[in-house]
Short mmCIF file of C-alpha atoms in Angstrom, two decimals:
data_model
loop_
_atom_site.label_atom_id
_atom_site.label_comp_id
_atom_site.label_asym_id
_atom_site.label_seq_id
_atom_site.Cartn_x
_atom_site.Cartn_y
_atom_site.Cartn_z
CA MET A 17 -28.77 7.56 9.26
CA ILE A 18 -25.17 6.36 9.07
CA LYS A 19 -22.73 9.18 8.48
CA GLU A 20 -19.40 9.14 6.72
CA THR A 21 -16.48 8.72 9.11
CA GLU A 22 -16.08 11.70 11.40
CA VAL A 23 -14.85 9.96 14.55
CA ALA A 24 -11.97 11.80 16.19
CA PHE A 25 -8.86 9.72 16.86
CA THR A 26 -8.64 8.13 20.27
CA SER A 27 -6.00 5.84 21.71
CA SER A 28 -8.65 3.59 23.23
CA LEU A 29 -11.61 1.93 21.59
CA ASP A 30 -14.87 1.13 23.39
CA VAL A 31 -15.58 -2.24 21.81
CA ASN A 32 -19.13 -2.24 23.17
CA GLU A 33 -19.96 0.53 20.72
CA VAL A 34 -18.77 -1.41 17.65
CA THR A 35 -21.25 -3.26 15.44
CA ILE A 36 -19.65 -5.54 12.86
CA LEU A 37 -21.59 -5.79 9.59
CA LYS A 38 -19.58 -7.92 7.17
CA VAL A 39 -16.11 -9.04 6.14
CA LEU A 40 -14.39 -6.81 3.57
CA GLY A 41 -11.22 -8.82 3.19
CA SER A 42 -8.79 -11.13 4.92
CA GLY A 43 -5.03 -11.69 4.81
CA GLY A 44 -2.38 -13.68 6.59
CA PHE A 45 -2.29 -11.43 9.63
CA GLY A 46 -5.80 -10.05 9.96
CA THR A 47 -9.36 -9.58 8.74
CA VAL A 48 -11.01 -6.28 7.80
CA HIS A 49 -14.72 -5.80 8.59
CA GLU A 50 -17.19 -3.11 7.70
CA GLY A 51 -18.91 -1.84 10.82
CA ILE A 52 -20.61 0.96 12.71
CA TYR A 53 -19.02 2.92 15.57
CA ARG A 54 -20.84 5.80 17.27
CA ASN A 55 -23.20 6.05 14.30
CA GLN A 56 -20.29 6.24 11.86
CA ARG A 57 -19.49 3.82 9.07
CA ILE A 58 -16.01 2.44 9.73
CA ALA A 59 -13.59 -0.34 8.78
CA LEU A 60 -12.28 -2.55 11.57
CA LYS A 61 -9.04 -4.51 11.14
CA ARG A 62 -8.77 -7.41 13.57
CA LEU A 63 -5.43 -9.12 14.14
CA HIS A 64 -5.35 -12.91 13.83
CA THR A 65 -4.04 -14.26 17.13
CA ASN A 66 -4.23 -17.90 16.08
CA THR A 67 -1.92 -17.53 13.08
CA LYS A 68 1.08 -19.85 12.76
CA ASN A 69 3.42 -16.85 12.70
CA LYS A 70 2.09 -14.94 15.67
CA LYS A 71 5.32 -12.96 16.06
CA ALA A 72 5.10 -11.60 12.52
CA ALA A 73 1.40 -10.81 12.96
CA MET A 74 2.10 -8.85 16.15
CA GLN A 75 5.00 -6.97 14.54
CA SER A 76 2.70 -6.04 11.67
CA PHE A 77 0.06 -4.75 14.10
CA GLN A 78 2.66 -2.84 16.13
CA ALA A 79 3.96 -1.17 12.97
CA GLU A 80 0.47 0.15 12.20
CA CYS A 81 0.14 1.38 15.79
CA ARG A 82 3.29 3.50 15.79
CA ASN A 83 2.59 7.15 16.52
CA GLU A 84 4.15 8.13 13.20
CA VAL A 85 1.58 6.01 11.35
CA LEU A 86 -1.38 6.91 13.54
CA SER A 87 -0.68 10.62 13.01
CA LEU A 88 -0.64 10.40 9.20
CA ASP A 89 -3.26 12.82 7.89
CA HIS A 90 -3.47 13.08 4.11
CA PRO A 91 -6.39 12.92 1.66
CA ASN A 92 -4.77 9.98 -0.14
CA ILE A 93 -4.05 7.87 2.95
CA ILE A 94 -6.57 5.79 4.92
CA LYS A 95 -6.94 7.38 8.35
CA THR A 96 -6.69 5.34 11.54
CA LEU A 97 -9.29 6.50 14.08
CA ALA A 98 -8.77 4.32 17.13
CA VAL A 99 -6.74 1.43 18.49
CA SER A 100 -7.67 -1.38 20.83
CA SER A 101 -5.25 -3.88 22.37
CA ALA A 102 -8.05 -6.43 22.70
CA PHE A 103 -11.37 -7.07 21.00
CA THR A 104 -14.20 -9.03 22.65
CA LEU A 105 -13.60 -12.41 24.23
CA GLU A 106 -11.27 -13.57 21.47
CA ASP A 107 -8.69 -11.03 22.66
CA GLU A 108 -7.88 -9.88 19.14
CA PRO A 109 -6.14 -6.48 18.87
CA CYS A 110 -7.78 -4.22 16.31
CA LEU A 111 -7.59 -0.94 14.43
CA LEU A 112 -10.57 1.29 13.70
CA MET A 113 -10.18 3.07 10.36
CA GLU A 114 -12.17 5.36 8.14
CA PHE A 115 -14.40 3.49 5.72
CA VAL A 116 -13.46 4.30 2.13
CA SER A 117 -15.10 1.68 -0.07
CA THR A 118 -14.99 -2.01 -0.89
CA ARG A 119 -13.19 -1.36 -4.17
CA THR A 120 -9.42 -1.39 -4.61
CA LEU A 121 -7.24 -0.26 -7.47
CA GLN A 122 -6.69 -3.94 -8.22
CA HIS A 123 -10.45 -4.34 -8.74
CA VAL A 124 -10.42 -1.41 -11.17
CA ILE A 125 -7.46 -2.83 -13.08
CA ASP A 126 -9.14 -6.23 -13.37
CA ASP A 127 -12.56 -4.86 -14.40
CA THR A 128 -12.66 -4.66 -18.19
CA ASN A 129 -15.77 -2.47 -17.95
CA GLU A 130 -13.81 0.21 -16.08
CA LYS A 131 -12.48 2.87 -18.42
CA MET A 132 -8.88 3.87 -17.72
CA ASP A 133 -7.88 6.54 -20.20
CA PHE A 134 -4.66 8.51 -19.87
CA ALA A 135 -6.32 11.17 -17.73
CA ARG A 136 -7.45 8.60 -15.19
CA LYS A 137 -4.09 6.84 -15.19
CA LEU A 138 -2.40 10.16 -14.56
CA ARG A 139 -4.77 10.97 -11.70
CA VAL A 140 -4.25 7.59 -10.03
CA ASN A 141 -0.47 7.79 -10.32
CA SER A 142 -0.41 11.40 -9.16
CA GLU A 143 -2.49 10.73 -6.06
CA ILE A 144 -0.43 7.69 -5.08
CA SER A 145 2.79 9.66 -5.55
CA ASN A 146 1.38 12.54 -3.48
CA ALA A 147 0.66 10.13 -0.64
CA LEU A 148 4.08 8.50 -0.84
CA VAL A 149 5.87 11.85 -0.71
CA TYR A 150 3.94 12.64 2.46
CA ILE A 151 4.71 9.19 3.91
CA HIS A 152 8.41 9.54 3.14
CA ASN A 153 8.52 13.04 4.61
CA SER A 154 7.18 11.44 7.79
CA GLY A 155 10.19 9.11 7.89
CA ILE A 156 8.23 6.02 6.88
CA VAL A 157 8.89 3.45 4.15
CA HIS A 158 5.63 1.69 3.24
CA LEU A 159 7.19 -1.53 1.84
CA ASP A 160 3.91 -3.06 0.65
CA LEU A 161 2.70 -0.76 -2.10
CA LYS A 162 0.53 -2.59 -4.63
CA PRO A 163 -2.88 -1.99 -6.25
CA ALA A 164 -4.61 -4.25 -3.72
CA ASN A 165 -3.52 -1.86 -0.95
CA VAL A 166 -4.95 1.23 -2.66
CA LEU A 167 -8.65 1.83 -2.07
CA ILE A 168 -10.77 3.78 -4.55
CA ALA A 169 -13.27 6.16 -2.96
CA ASP A 170 -16.69 6.92 -4.43
CA ASP A 171 -15.33 10.12 -5.99
CA GLY A 172 -12.58 8.14 -7.73
CA SER A 173 -9.76 9.30 -5.47
CA CYS A 174 -7.08 6.91 -4.20
CA LYS A 175 -6.19 6.12 -0.60
CA ILE A 176 -3.17 4.05 0.42
CA GLY A 177 -3.62 1.66 3.33
CA ASP A 178 -2.07 -1.35 5.07
CA PHE A 179 1.04 -0.13 6.88
CA GLY A 180 1.70 -3.52 8.44
CA CYS A 181 5.01 -3.92 6.61
CA CYS A 182 6.22 -0.35 7.07
CA GLN A 183 9.54 0.53 8.64
CA PHE A 184 11.08 3.75 9.85
CA VAL A 185 14.30 5.01 8.29
CA ASP A 186 15.59 6.46 11.57
CA ASP A 187 15.20 3.13 13.40
CA GLN A 188 18.46 1.20 13.24
CA PRO A 189 19.29 2.17 9.64
CA ASN A 190 21.79 -0.68 9.25
CA THR A 191 19.32 -3.36 10.24
CA PRO A 192 18.30 -5.67 7.36
CA THR A 193 14.64 -5.65 6.42
CA ARG A 194 12.34 -8.21 8.02
CA SER A 195 11.86 -10.44 4.99
CA TYR A 196 8.50 -11.82 6.07
CA LEU A 197 7.09 -8.32 6.44
CA THR A 198 8.22 -6.78 3.18
CA GLY A 199 5.23 -7.19 0.93
CA THR A 200 4.39 -9.13 -2.20
CA PHE A 201 7.38 -10.50 -4.12
CA ALA A 202 6.49 -9.00 -7.53
CA TYR A 203 6.62 -5.47 -6.09
CA ARG A 204 9.73 -5.89 -3.93
CA ALA A 205 12.84 -3.97 -4.87
CA PRO A 206 15.94 -6.03 -5.73
CA GLU A 207 17.82 -4.72 -2.69
CA LEU A 208 15.06 -5.98 -0.40
CA LEU A 209 15.20 -9.38 -2.08
CA ARG A 210 18.92 -9.39 -1.24
CA GLY A 211 18.11 -8.68 2.41
CA GLU A 212 19.44 -5.12 2.46
CA SER A 213 18.09 -2.35 4.68
CA PRO A 214 15.00 -0.60 3.28
CA THR A 215 15.13 2.97 2.03
CA PHE A 216 12.56 5.28 0.49
CA GLN A 217 13.77 4.11 -2.93
CA ALA A 218 12.30 0.65 -2.27
CA ASP A 219 8.86 2.27 -2.45
CA VAL A 220 9.85 3.97 -5.71
CA TYR A 221 10.53 0.56 -7.24
CA SER A 222 7.16 -0.76 -6.04
CA PHE A 223 5.50 2.33 -7.47
CA ALA A 224 7.10 1.62 -10.86
CA ILE A 225 5.61 -1.89 -10.89
CA CYS A 226 2.24 -0.32 -10.05
CA MET A 227 2.71 2.12 -12.94
CA TRP A 228 3.26 -0.82 -15.26
CA GLN A 229 0.16 -2.57 -13.96
CA ILE A 230 -1.99 0.55 -14.21
CA TRP A 231 -0.97 0.95 -17.86
CA THR A 232 -1.09 -2.68 -19.00
CA ARG A 233 -3.85 -3.92 -16.65
CA GLU A 234 -1.96 -7.20 -16.45
CA VAL A 235 -0.43 -9.24 -13.63
CA PRO A 236 3.35 -8.82 -13.27
CA TYR A 237 5.22 -12.08 -13.94
CA LYS A 238 1.95 -13.96 -14.40
CA LEU A 239 2.25 -17.76 -14.15
CA GLN A 240 6.01 -17.57 -13.62
CA ASN A 241 7.69 -19.43 -10.77
CA HIS A 242 8.15 -17.08 -7.82
CA GLN A 243 11.64 -18.24 -6.92
CA VAL A 244 12.80 -18.01 -10.54
CA VAL A 245 11.40 -14.48 -10.81
CA ILE A 246 13.10 -13.41 -7.58
CA PHE A 247 16.44 -14.77 -8.78
CA ARG A 248 16.13 -13.12 -12.20
CA VAL A 249 15.02 -9.76 -10.76
CA VAL A 250 18.14 -9.70 -8.57
CA ALA A 251 20.68 -11.35 -10.85
CA CYS A 252 19.44 -10.55 -14.37
CA SER A 253 17.50 -7.27 -13.96
CA LEU A 254 14.23 -8.94 -14.94
CA ARG A 255 11.30 -6.53 -15.17
CA PRO A 256 7.73 -6.84 -16.52
CA GLN A 257 7.50 -6.73 -20.30
CA ILE A 258 7.13 -3.16 -21.57
CA PRO A 259 4.49 -2.44 -24.23
CA THR A 260 6.02 -1.48 -27.56
CA GLY A 261 5.51 1.34 -30.03
CA ASN A 262 2.37 3.41 -29.65
CA GLU A 263 0.98 1.10 -26.98
CA ILE A 264 2.52 3.24 -24.22
CA ASP A 265 3.16 6.96 -23.75
CA ASN A 266 6.91 7.61 -24.03
CA ARG A 267 6.98 9.95 -21.04
CA TYR A 268 5.23 7.33 -18.95
CA LYS A 269 7.60 4.58 -20.09
CA GLU A 270 10.72 6.64 -19.38
CA LEU A 271 9.55 7.55 -15.89
CA MET A 272 8.51 3.98 -15.11
CA THR A 273 11.75 2.39 -16.28
CA SER A 274 13.87 4.93 -14.39
CA ALA A 275 11.86 4.21 -11.24
CA TRP A 276 12.54 0.47 -11.40
CA ALA A 277 16.29 0.85 -11.95
CA GLY A 278 18.36 -1.84 -10.25
CA LYS A 279 20.41 0.56 -8.13
CA PRO A 280 18.33 2.57 -5.63
CA THR A 281 20.48 5.65 -6.25
CA ASP A 282 19.63 5.52 -9.97
CA ARG A 283 15.90 5.87 -9.27
CA PRO A 284 14.16 9.24 -8.98
CA THR A 285 12.74 10.16 -5.60
CA MET A 286 8.99 10.19 -5.06
CA GLY A 287 9.29 13.97 -4.91
CA ASP A 288 10.81 13.95 -8.39
CA ILE A 289 8.02 11.70 -9.64
CA LYS A 290 5.32 13.86 -8.07
CA GLU A 291 6.77 16.96 -9.72
CA THR A 292 7.01 15.19 -13.08
CA PHE A 293 3.33 14.25 -13.03
CA ALA A 294 2.40 17.80 -12.02
CA ASN A 295 4.20 19.15 -15.09
CA TRP A 296 2.57 16.79 -17.57
CA ARG A 297 -0.15 17.97 -19.87
CA ILE A 298 -2.72 15.55 -21.26
#
């Protein structure tokens, strides 16, 4: 019988004990597989070594292997269990992670059969904000928050993953962000699009775009030219269209719009947002 993940973290991974079952997803820098390790169901992220941008892929992998990331331990964050610098004959570095599910928040948003009443929206937002507060308190800026990077467990809880774009606020604070490692354009804060150094408030902006998507269940800036959107977000304060009238809860709208303010200092902190959700009554 395969158990839920209980493997203790180890800095080395015995690849001979890994059985790969199937592909769960693939991106520019790596592929995630479902597998079995020491009789535990796990997820295995393998770095692409044949990618055109090998430097970026390796930087992404190294970011996820930082001690600060490996030591993250929170119910709303995917836990890394082991690291290997090489995997089988292909020599592909990999991360062994807890298996959560095959379903992301993006899948839930896109599934018209999935009910998302206010209570569920509040739970999802609250759990993501709880995780981000913990991440920020650990000195980490995620920089790639989006529904596709939030897994939904069988009990409905949320778990943030994919720290490949993350940066650390104490590391060279005046260094501009690595543009090719700063996530999906629609969720990027204006200051990142300008090439400024990342701060915790960049994640707050991304969270606001997620709030909009959780409420509307639509794609931000759908069918619009990426370069035009980037220019207008920076120069014209473009944001996704806000539902009108009774189509959106006023408290939700006010929090969302404050969180995507153009100036980072005008946005609430994730701690403020977490506290706001905790004080709401359905």
